[in-house]
PDB file of C-alpha atoms in Angstrom:
ATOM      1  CA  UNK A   1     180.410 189.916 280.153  1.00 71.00           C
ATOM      2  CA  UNK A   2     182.351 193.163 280.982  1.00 81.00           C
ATOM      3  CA  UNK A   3     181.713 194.558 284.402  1.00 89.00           C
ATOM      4  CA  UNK A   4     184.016 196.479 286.969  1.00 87.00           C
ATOM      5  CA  UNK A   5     187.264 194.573 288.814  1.00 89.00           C
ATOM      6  CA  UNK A   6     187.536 191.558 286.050  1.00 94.00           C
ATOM      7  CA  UNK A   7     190.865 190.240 286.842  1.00 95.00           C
ATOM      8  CA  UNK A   8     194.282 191.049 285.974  1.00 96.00           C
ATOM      9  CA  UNK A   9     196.211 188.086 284.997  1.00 97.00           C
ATOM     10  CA  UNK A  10     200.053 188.423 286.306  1.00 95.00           C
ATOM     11  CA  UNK A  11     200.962 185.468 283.911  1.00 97.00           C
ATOM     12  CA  UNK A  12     205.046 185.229 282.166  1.00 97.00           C
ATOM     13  CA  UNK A  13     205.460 186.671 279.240  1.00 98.00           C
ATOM     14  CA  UNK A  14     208.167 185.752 277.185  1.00 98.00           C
ATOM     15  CA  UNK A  15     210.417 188.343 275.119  1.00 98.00           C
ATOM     16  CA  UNK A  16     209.726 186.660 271.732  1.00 98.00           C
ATOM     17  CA  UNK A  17     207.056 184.999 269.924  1.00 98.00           C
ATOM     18  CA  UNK A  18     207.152 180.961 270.842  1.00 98.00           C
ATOM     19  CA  UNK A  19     209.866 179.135 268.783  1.00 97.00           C
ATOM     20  CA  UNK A  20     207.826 176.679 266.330  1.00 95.00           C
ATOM     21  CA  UNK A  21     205.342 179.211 265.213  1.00 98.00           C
ATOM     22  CA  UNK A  22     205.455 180.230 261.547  1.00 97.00           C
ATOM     23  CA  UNK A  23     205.525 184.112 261.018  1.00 98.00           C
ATOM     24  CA  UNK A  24     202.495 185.882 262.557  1.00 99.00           C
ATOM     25  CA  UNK A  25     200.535 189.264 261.734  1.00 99.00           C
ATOM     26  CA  UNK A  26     198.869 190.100 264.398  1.00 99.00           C
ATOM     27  CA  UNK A  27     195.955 191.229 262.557  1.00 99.00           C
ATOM     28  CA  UNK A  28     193.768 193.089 265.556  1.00 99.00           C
ATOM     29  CA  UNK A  29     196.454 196.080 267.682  1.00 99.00           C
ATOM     30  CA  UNK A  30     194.721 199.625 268.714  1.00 98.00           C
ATOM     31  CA  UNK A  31     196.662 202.363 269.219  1.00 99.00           C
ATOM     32  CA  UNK A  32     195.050 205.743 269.682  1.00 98.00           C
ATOM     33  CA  UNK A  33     196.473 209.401 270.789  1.00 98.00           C
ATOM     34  CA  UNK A  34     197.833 210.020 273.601  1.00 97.00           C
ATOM     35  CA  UNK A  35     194.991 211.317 275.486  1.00 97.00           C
ATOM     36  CA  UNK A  36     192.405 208.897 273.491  1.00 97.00           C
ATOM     37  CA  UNK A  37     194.303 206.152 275.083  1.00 97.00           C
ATOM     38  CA  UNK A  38     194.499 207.450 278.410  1.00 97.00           C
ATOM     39  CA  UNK A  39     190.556 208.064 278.370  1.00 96.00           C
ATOM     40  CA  UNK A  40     190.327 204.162 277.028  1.00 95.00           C
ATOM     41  CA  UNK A  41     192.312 203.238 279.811  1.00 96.00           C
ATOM     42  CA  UNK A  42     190.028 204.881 282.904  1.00 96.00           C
ATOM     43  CA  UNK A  43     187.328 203.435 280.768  1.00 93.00           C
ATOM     44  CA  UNK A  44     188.816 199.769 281.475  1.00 94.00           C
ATOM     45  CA  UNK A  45     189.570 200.499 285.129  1.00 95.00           C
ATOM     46  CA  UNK A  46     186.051 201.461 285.988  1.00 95.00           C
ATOM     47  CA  UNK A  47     184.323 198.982 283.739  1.00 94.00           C
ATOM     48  CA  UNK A  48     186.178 196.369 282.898  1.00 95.00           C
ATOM     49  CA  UNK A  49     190.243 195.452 283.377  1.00 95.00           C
ATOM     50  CA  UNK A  50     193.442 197.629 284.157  1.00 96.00           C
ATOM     51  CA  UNK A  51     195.237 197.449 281.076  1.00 97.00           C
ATOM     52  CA  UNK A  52     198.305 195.684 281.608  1.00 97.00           C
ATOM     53  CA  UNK A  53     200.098 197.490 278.776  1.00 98.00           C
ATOM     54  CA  UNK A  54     199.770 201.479 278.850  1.00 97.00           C
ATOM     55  CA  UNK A  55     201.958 202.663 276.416  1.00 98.00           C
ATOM     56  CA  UNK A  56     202.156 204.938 273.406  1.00 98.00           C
ATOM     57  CA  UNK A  57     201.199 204.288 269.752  1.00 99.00           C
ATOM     58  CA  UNK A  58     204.726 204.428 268.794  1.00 99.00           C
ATOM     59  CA  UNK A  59     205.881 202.028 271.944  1.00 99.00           C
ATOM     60  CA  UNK A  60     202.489 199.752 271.050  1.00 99.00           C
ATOM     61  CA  UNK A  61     203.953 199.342 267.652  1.00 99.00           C
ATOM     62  CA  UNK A  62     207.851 198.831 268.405  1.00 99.00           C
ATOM     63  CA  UNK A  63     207.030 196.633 271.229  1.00 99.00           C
ATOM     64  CA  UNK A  64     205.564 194.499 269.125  1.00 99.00           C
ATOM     65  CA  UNK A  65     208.242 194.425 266.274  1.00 98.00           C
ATOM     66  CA  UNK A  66     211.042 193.408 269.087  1.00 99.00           C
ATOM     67  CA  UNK A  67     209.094 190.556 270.212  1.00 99.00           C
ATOM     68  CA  UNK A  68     208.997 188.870 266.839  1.00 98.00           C
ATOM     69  CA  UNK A  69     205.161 189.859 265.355  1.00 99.00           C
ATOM     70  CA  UNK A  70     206.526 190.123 261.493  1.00 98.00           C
ATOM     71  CA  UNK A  71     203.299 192.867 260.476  1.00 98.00           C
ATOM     72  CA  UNK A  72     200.704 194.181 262.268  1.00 99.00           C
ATOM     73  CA  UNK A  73     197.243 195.423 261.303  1.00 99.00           C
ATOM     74  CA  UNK A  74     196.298 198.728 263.525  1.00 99.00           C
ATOM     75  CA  UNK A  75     192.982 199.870 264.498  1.00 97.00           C
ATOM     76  CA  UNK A  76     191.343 203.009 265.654  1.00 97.00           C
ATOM     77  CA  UNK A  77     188.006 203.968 266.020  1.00 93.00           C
ATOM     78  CA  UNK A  78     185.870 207.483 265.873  1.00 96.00           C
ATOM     79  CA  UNK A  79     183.710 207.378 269.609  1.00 94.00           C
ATOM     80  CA  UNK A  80     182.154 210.518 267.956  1.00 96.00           C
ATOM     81  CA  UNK A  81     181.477 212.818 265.274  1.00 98.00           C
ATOM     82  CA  UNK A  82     184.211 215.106 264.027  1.00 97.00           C
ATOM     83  CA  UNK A  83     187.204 213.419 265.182  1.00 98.00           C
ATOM     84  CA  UNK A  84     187.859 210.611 262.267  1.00 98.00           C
ATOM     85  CA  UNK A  85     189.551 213.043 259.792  1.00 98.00           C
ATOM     86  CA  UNK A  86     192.386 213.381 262.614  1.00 98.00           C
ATOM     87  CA  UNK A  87     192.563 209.889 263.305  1.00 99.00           C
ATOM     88  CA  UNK A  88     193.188 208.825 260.397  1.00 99.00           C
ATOM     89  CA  UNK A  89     195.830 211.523 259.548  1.00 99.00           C
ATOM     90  CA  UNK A  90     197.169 210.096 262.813  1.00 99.00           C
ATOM     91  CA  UNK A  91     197.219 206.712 261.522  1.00 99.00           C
ATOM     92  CA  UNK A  92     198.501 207.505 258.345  1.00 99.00           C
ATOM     93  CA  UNK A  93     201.777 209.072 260.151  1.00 99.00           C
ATOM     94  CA  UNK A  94     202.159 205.541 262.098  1.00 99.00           C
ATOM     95  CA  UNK A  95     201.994 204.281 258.567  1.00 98.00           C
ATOM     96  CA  UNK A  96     204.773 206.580 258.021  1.00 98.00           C
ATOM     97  CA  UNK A  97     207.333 205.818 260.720  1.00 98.00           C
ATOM     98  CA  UNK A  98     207.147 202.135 260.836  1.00 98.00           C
ATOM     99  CA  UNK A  99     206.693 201.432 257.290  1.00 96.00           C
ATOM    100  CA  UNK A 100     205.859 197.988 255.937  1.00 95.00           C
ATOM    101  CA  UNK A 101     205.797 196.565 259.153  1.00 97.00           C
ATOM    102  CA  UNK A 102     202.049 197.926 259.668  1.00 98.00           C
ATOM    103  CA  UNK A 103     199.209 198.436 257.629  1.00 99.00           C
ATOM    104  CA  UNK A 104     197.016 201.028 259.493  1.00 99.00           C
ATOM    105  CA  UNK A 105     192.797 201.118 258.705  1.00 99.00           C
ATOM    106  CA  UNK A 106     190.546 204.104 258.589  1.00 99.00           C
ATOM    107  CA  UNK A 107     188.088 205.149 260.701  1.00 98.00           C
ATOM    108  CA  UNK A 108     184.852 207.141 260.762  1.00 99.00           C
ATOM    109  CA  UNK A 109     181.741 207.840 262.181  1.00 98.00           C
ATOM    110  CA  UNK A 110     178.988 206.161 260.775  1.00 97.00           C
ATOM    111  CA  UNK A 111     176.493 208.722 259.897  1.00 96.00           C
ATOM    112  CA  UNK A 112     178.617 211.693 260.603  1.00 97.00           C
ATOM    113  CA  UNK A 113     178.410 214.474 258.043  1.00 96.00           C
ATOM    114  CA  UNK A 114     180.808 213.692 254.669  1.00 97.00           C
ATOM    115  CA  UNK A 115     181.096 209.992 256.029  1.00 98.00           C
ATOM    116  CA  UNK A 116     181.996 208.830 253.094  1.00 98.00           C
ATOM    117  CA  UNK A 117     183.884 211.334 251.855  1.00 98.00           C
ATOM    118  CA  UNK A 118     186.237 211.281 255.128  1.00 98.00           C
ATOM    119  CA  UNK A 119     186.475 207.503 254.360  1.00 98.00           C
ATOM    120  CA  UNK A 120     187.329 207.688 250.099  1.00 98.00           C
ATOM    121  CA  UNK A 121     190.462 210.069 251.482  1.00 98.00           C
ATOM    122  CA  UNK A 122     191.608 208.117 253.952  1.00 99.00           C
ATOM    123  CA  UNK A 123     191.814 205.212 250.940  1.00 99.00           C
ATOM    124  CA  UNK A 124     193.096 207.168 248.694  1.00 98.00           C
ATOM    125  CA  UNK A 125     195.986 208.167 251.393  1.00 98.00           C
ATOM    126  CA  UNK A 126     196.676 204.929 251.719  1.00 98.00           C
ATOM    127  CA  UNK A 127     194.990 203.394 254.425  1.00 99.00           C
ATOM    128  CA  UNK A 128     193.861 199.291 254.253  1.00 99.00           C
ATOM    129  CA  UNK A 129     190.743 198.892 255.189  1.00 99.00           C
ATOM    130  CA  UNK A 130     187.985 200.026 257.801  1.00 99.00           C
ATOM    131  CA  UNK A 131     187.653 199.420 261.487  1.00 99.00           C
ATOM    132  CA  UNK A 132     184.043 199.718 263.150  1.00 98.00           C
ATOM    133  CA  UNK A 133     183.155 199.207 266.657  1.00 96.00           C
ATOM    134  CA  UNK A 134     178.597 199.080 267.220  1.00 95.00           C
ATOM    135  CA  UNK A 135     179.722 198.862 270.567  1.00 95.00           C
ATOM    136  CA  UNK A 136     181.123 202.151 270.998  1.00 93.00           C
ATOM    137  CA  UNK A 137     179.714 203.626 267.595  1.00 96.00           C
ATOM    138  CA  UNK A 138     176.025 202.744 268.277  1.00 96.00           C
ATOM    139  CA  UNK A 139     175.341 201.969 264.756  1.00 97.00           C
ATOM    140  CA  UNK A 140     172.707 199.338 263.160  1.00 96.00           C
ATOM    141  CA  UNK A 141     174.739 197.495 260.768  1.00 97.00           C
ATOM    142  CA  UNK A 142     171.611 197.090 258.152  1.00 98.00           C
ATOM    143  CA  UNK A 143     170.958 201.008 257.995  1.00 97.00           C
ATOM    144  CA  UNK A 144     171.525 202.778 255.283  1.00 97.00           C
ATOM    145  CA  UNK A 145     174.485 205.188 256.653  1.00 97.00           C
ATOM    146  CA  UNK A 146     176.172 201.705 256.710  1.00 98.00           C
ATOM    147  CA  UNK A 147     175.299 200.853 253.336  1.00 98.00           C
ATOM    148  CA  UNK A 148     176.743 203.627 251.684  1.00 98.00           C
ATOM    149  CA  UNK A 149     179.881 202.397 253.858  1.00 99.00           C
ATOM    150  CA  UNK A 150     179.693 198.529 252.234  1.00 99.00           C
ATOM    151  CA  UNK A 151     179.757 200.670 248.702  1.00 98.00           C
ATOM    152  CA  UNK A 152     182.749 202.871 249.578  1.00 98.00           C
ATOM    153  CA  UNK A 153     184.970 199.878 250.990  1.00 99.00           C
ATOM    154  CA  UNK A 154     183.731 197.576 247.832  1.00 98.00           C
ATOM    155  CA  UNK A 155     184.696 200.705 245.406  1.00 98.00           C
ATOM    156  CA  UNK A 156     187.620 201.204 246.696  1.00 98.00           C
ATOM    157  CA  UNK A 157     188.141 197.696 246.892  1.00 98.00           C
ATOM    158  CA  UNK A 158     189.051 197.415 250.909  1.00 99.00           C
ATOM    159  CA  UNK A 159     188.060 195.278 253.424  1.00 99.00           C
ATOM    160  CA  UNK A 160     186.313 196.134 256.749  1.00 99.00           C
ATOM    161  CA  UNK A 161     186.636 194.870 260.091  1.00 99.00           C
ATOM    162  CA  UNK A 162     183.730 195.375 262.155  1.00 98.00           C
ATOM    163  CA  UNK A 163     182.979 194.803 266.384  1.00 96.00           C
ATOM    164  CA  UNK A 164     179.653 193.610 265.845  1.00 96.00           C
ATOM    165  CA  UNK A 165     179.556 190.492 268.089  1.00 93.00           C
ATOM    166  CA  UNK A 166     177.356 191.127 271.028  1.00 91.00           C
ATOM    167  CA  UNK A 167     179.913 190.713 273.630  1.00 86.00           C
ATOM    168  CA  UNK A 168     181.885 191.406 275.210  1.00 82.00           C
ATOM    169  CA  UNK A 169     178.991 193.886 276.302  1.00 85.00           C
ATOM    170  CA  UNK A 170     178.882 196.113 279.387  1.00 84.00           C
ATOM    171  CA  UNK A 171     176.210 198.344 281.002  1.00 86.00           C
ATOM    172  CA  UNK A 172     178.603 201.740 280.415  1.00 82.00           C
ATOM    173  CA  UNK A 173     177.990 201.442 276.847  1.00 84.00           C
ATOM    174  CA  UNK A 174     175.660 203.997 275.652  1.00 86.00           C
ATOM    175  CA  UNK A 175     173.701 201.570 273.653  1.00 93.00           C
ATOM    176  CA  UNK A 176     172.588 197.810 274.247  1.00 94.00           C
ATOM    177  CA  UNK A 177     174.621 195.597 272.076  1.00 91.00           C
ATOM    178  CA  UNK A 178     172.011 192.821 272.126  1.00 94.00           C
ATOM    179  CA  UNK A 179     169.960 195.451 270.450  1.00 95.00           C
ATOM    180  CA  UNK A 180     171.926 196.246 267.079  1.00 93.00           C
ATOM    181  CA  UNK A 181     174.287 193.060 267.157  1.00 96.00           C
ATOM    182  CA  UNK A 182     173.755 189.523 265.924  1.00 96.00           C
ATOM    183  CA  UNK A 183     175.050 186.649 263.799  1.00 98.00           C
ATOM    184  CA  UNK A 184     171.459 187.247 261.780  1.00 98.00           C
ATOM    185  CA  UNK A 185     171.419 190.823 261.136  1.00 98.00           C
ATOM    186  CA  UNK A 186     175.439 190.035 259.949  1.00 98.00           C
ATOM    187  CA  UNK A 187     174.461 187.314 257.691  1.00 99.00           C
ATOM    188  CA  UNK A 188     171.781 190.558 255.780  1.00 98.00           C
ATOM    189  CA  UNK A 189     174.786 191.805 254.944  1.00 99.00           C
ATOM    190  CA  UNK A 190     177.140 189.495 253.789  1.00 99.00           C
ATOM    191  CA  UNK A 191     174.576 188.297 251.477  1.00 99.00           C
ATOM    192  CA  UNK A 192     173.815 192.129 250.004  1.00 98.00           C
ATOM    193  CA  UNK A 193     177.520 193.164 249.831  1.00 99.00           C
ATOM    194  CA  UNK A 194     178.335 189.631 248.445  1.00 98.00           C
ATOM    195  CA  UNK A 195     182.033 191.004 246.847  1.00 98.00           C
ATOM    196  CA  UNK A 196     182.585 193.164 250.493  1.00 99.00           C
ATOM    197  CA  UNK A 197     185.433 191.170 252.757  1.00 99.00           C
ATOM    198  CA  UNK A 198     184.339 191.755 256.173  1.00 99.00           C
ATOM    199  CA  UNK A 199     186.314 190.251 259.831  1.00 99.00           C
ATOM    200  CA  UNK A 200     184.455 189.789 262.648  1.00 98.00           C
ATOM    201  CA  UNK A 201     186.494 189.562 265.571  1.00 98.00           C
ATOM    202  CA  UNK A 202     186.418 187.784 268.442  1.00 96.00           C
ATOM    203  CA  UNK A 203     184.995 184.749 266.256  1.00 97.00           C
ATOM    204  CA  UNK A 204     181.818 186.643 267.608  1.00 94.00           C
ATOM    205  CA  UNK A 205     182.062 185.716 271.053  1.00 89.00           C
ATOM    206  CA  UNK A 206     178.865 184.632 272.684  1.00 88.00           C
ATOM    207  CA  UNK A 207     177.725 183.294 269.438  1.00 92.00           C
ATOM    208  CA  UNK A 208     180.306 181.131 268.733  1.00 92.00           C
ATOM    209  CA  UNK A 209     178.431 178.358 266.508  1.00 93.00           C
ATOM    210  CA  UNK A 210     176.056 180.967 264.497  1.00 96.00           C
ATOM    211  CA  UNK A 211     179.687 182.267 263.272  1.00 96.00           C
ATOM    212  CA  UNK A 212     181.091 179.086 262.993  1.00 97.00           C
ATOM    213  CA  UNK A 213     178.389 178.120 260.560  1.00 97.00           C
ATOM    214  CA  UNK A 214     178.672 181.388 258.766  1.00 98.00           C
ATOM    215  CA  UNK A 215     182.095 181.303 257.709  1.00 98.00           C
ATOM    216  CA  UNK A 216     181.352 177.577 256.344  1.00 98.00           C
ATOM    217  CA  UNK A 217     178.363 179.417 254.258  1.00 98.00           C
ATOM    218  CA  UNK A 218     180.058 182.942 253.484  1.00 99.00           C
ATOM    219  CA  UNK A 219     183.272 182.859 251.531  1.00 98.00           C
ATOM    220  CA  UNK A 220     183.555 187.003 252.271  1.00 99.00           C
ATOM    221  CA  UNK A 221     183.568 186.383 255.553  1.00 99.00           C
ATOM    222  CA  UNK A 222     186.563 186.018 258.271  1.00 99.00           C
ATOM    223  CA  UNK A 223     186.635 185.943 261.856  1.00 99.00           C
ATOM    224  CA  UNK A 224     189.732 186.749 264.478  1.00 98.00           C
ATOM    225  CA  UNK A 225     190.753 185.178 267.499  1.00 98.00           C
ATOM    226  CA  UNK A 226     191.196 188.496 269.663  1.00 97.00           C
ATOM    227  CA  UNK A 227     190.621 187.350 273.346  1.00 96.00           C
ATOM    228  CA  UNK A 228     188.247 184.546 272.457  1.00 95.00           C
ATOM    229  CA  UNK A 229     191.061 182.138 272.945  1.00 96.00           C
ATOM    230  CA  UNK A 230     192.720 183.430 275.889  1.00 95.00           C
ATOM    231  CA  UNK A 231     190.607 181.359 278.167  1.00 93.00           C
ATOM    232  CA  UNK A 232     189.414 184.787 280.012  1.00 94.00           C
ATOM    233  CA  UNK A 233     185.940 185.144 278.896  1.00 91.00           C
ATOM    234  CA  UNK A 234     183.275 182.761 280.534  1.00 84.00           C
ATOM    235  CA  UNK A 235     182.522 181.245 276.973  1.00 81.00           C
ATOM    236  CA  UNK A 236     180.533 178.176 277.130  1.00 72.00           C
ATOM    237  CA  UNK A 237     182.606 174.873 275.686  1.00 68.00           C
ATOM    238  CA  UNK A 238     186.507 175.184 275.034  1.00 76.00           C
ATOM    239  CA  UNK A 239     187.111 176.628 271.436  1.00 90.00           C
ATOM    240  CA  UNK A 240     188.166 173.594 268.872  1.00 93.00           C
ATOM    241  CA  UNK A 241     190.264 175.978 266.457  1.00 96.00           C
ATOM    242  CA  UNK A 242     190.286 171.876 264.238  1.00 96.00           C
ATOM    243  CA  UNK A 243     186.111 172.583 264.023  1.00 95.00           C
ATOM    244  CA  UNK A 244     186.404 175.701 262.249  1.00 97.00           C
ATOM    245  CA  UNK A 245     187.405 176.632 258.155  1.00 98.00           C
ATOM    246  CA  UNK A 246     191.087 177.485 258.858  1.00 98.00           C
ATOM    247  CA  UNK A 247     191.307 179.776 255.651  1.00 99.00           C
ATOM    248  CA  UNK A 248     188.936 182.049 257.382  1.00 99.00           C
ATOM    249  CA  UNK A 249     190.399 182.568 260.908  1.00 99.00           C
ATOM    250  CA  UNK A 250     193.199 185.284 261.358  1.00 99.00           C
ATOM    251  CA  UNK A 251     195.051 185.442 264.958  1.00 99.00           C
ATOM    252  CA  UNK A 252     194.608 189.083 266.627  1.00 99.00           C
ATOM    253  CA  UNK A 253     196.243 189.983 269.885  1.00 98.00           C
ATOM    254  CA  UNK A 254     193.824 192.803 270.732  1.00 98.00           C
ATOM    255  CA  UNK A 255     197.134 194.483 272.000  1.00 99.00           C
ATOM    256  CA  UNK A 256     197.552 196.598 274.058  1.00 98.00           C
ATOM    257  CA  UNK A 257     193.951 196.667 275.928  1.00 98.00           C
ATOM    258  CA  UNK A 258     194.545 193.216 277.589  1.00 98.00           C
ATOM    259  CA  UNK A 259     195.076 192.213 281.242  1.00 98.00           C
ATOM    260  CA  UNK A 260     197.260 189.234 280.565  1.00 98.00           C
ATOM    261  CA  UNK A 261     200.701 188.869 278.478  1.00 99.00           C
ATOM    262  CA  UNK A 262     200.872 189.803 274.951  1.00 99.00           C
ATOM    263  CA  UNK A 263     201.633 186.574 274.061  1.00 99.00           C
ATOM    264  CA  UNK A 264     199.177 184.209 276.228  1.00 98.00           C
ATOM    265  CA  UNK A 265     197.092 183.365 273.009  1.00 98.00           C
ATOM    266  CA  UNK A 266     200.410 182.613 270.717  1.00 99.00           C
ATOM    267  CA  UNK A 267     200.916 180.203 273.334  1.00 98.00           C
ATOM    268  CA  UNK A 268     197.604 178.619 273.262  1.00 97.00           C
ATOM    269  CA  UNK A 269     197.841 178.904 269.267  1.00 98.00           C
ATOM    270  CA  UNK A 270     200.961 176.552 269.431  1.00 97.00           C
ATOM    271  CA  UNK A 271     199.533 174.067 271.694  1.00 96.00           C
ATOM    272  CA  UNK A 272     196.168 173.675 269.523  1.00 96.00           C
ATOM    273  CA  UNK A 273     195.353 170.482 267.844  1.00 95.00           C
ATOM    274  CA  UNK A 274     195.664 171.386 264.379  1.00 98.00           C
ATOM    275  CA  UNK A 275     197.811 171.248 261.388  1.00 98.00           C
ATOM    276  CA  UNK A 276     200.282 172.663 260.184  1.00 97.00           C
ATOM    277  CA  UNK A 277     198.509 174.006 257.558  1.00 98.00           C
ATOM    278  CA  UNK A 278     195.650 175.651 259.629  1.00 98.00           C
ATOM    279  CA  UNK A 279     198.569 177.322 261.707  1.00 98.00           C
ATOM    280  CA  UNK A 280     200.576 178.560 258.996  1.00 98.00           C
ATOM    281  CA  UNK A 281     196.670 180.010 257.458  1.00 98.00           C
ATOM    282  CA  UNK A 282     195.618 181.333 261.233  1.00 99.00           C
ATOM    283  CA  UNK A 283     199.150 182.644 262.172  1.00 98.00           C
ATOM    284  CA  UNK A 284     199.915 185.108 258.748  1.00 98.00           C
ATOM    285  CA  UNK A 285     197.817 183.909 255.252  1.00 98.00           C
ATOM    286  CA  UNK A 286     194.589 184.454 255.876  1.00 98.00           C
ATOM    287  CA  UNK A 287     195.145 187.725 257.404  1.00 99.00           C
ATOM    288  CA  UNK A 288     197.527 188.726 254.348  1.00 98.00           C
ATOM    289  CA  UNK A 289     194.682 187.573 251.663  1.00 98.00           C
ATOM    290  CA  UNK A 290     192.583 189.513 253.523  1.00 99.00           C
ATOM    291  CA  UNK A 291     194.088 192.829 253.966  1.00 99.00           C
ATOM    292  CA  UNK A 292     195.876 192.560 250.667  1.00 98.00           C
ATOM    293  CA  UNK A 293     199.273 192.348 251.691  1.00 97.00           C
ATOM    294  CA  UNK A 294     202.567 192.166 250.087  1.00 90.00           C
ATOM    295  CA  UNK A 295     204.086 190.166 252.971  1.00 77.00           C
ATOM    296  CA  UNK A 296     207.549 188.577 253.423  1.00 75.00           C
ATOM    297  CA  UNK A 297     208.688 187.390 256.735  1.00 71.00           C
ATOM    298  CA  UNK A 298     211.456 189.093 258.675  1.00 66.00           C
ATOM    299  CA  UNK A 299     213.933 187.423 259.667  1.00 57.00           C
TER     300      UNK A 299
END
């Protein structure tokens, strides 16, 4: 699904988030160092998109917060050994500067030496939750380097948000996600780590019923909209937000690594045929029961 010179999408975006929408998190931004981000962006020009946003962590973040998004959930993720102990000191001094307007997760290398040690200190510094990518990470989601990542999270009692959808999937990764990735090897562990809240997002892209059906089956299971209802990806069917268990379905932006305007899927949000309800639950509660949160909207 990702391959070199997809297109860039030169579509309006507006300067605040659409009038009739409740208060949204937008429960899926990256932000990275400085020169992590400019390696993620040459990464997208050659394989995938130009980025239509390249900014800094601190811009990412503020741009955002002008625009109307009330919290945001931020995401970073170790490509290799040795690096997560600085990311996550780098996260925790976003956490720092914008206060409780984000909630920053950890990161680490799964199987890297003291994995789980790098991961109980970036809890106990204050970080929300964990952000995986198999994609990038290479990492079979049933090992047991995993497990003893399900135990840390459930100890600690934080949630984890893992990229383990098979697409989008491109022939520059390092590893196959077809390989390591699947709705089945998922559902292994939502039904060892029964307690463990985990997000999928990208409600798990080319298998969009398997997830579907999970989240009707798994209560510790939530899925995020992040690209999948931009109407970007060649995704068989048009997603019916109405067919799926609104309590389990947070809205994500996938900001700033997109190639259309930060709010195209707000805008698709407000137009879909649900209720108010399901909006109010996709838009800001589901993703502040599952984080944790104590959230009040800014006015």
């Amino acid at each position: 699904m990702l391959k070199p010179n997809m297109p860039l999408i030169n579509d309006q975006e507006d300067a605040k988030v659409p009038a009739g929408l409740p208060a949204v998190i937008d429960a899926h931004v990256h932000i990275f160092p400085r020169n992590i981000f400019s390696a993620v962006w040459k990464w997208f020009d050659q394989n995938g998109w130009h980025i239509r946003y390249q900014m800094t962590s601190s811009e990412v973040l503020a741009f955002l917060i002008s625009h109307g998004i009330q919290h945001i959930i931020a995401f970073q993720y170790a490509h290799r050994p040795g690096i997560a102990h600085e990311l996550n000191r780098y996260m925790m001094g976003k956490c720092i500067e914008f206060g409780n307007r984000m909630t920053g997760l950890a990161t680490v290398y799964p199987g890297e030496k003291d994995a789980e040690r790098i991961l109980r200190e970036a809890f106990a510094a204050g970080l929300g939750g964990l952000k995986l990518h198999a994609h990038v990470q290479c990492f079979d989601m049933n090992s047991d380097e995993m497990n003893c990542l399900y135990e840390c999270c459930l100890t600690n009692k934080k949630p984890i948000v893992m990229h383990v959808g098979r697409e989008p999937r491109s022939v520059a990764y390092r590893c196959d996600p077809y390989e390591i990735c699947s709705a089945e090897k998922l559902e292994r562990v939502l039904q060892d780590f029964p307690g463990l809240k985990i997000c999928v997002p990208h409600l798990g892209l080319d298998e969009i019923s398997a997830y579907r059906k999970l989240i009707e089956k798994y209560d510790n299971l939530w899925l995020d909209t992040t690209m999948a209802i931009a109407d970007y990806f060649p995704i068989d069917g048009k997603i019916d937000l109405g067919r799926y268990r609104s309590d389990r379905i947070m809205y994500g932006s996938d900001f700033p690594n997109i190639p259309y305007a930060w709010d195209r899927e707000l805008k698709i949000l407000k137009r879909a045929n649900i209720s108010c309800d399901a909006l109010e639950k996709i838009a800001y509660k589901n993703a502040t029961e599952f984080f944790s949160l104590k959230f009040r909207s800014v006015k």
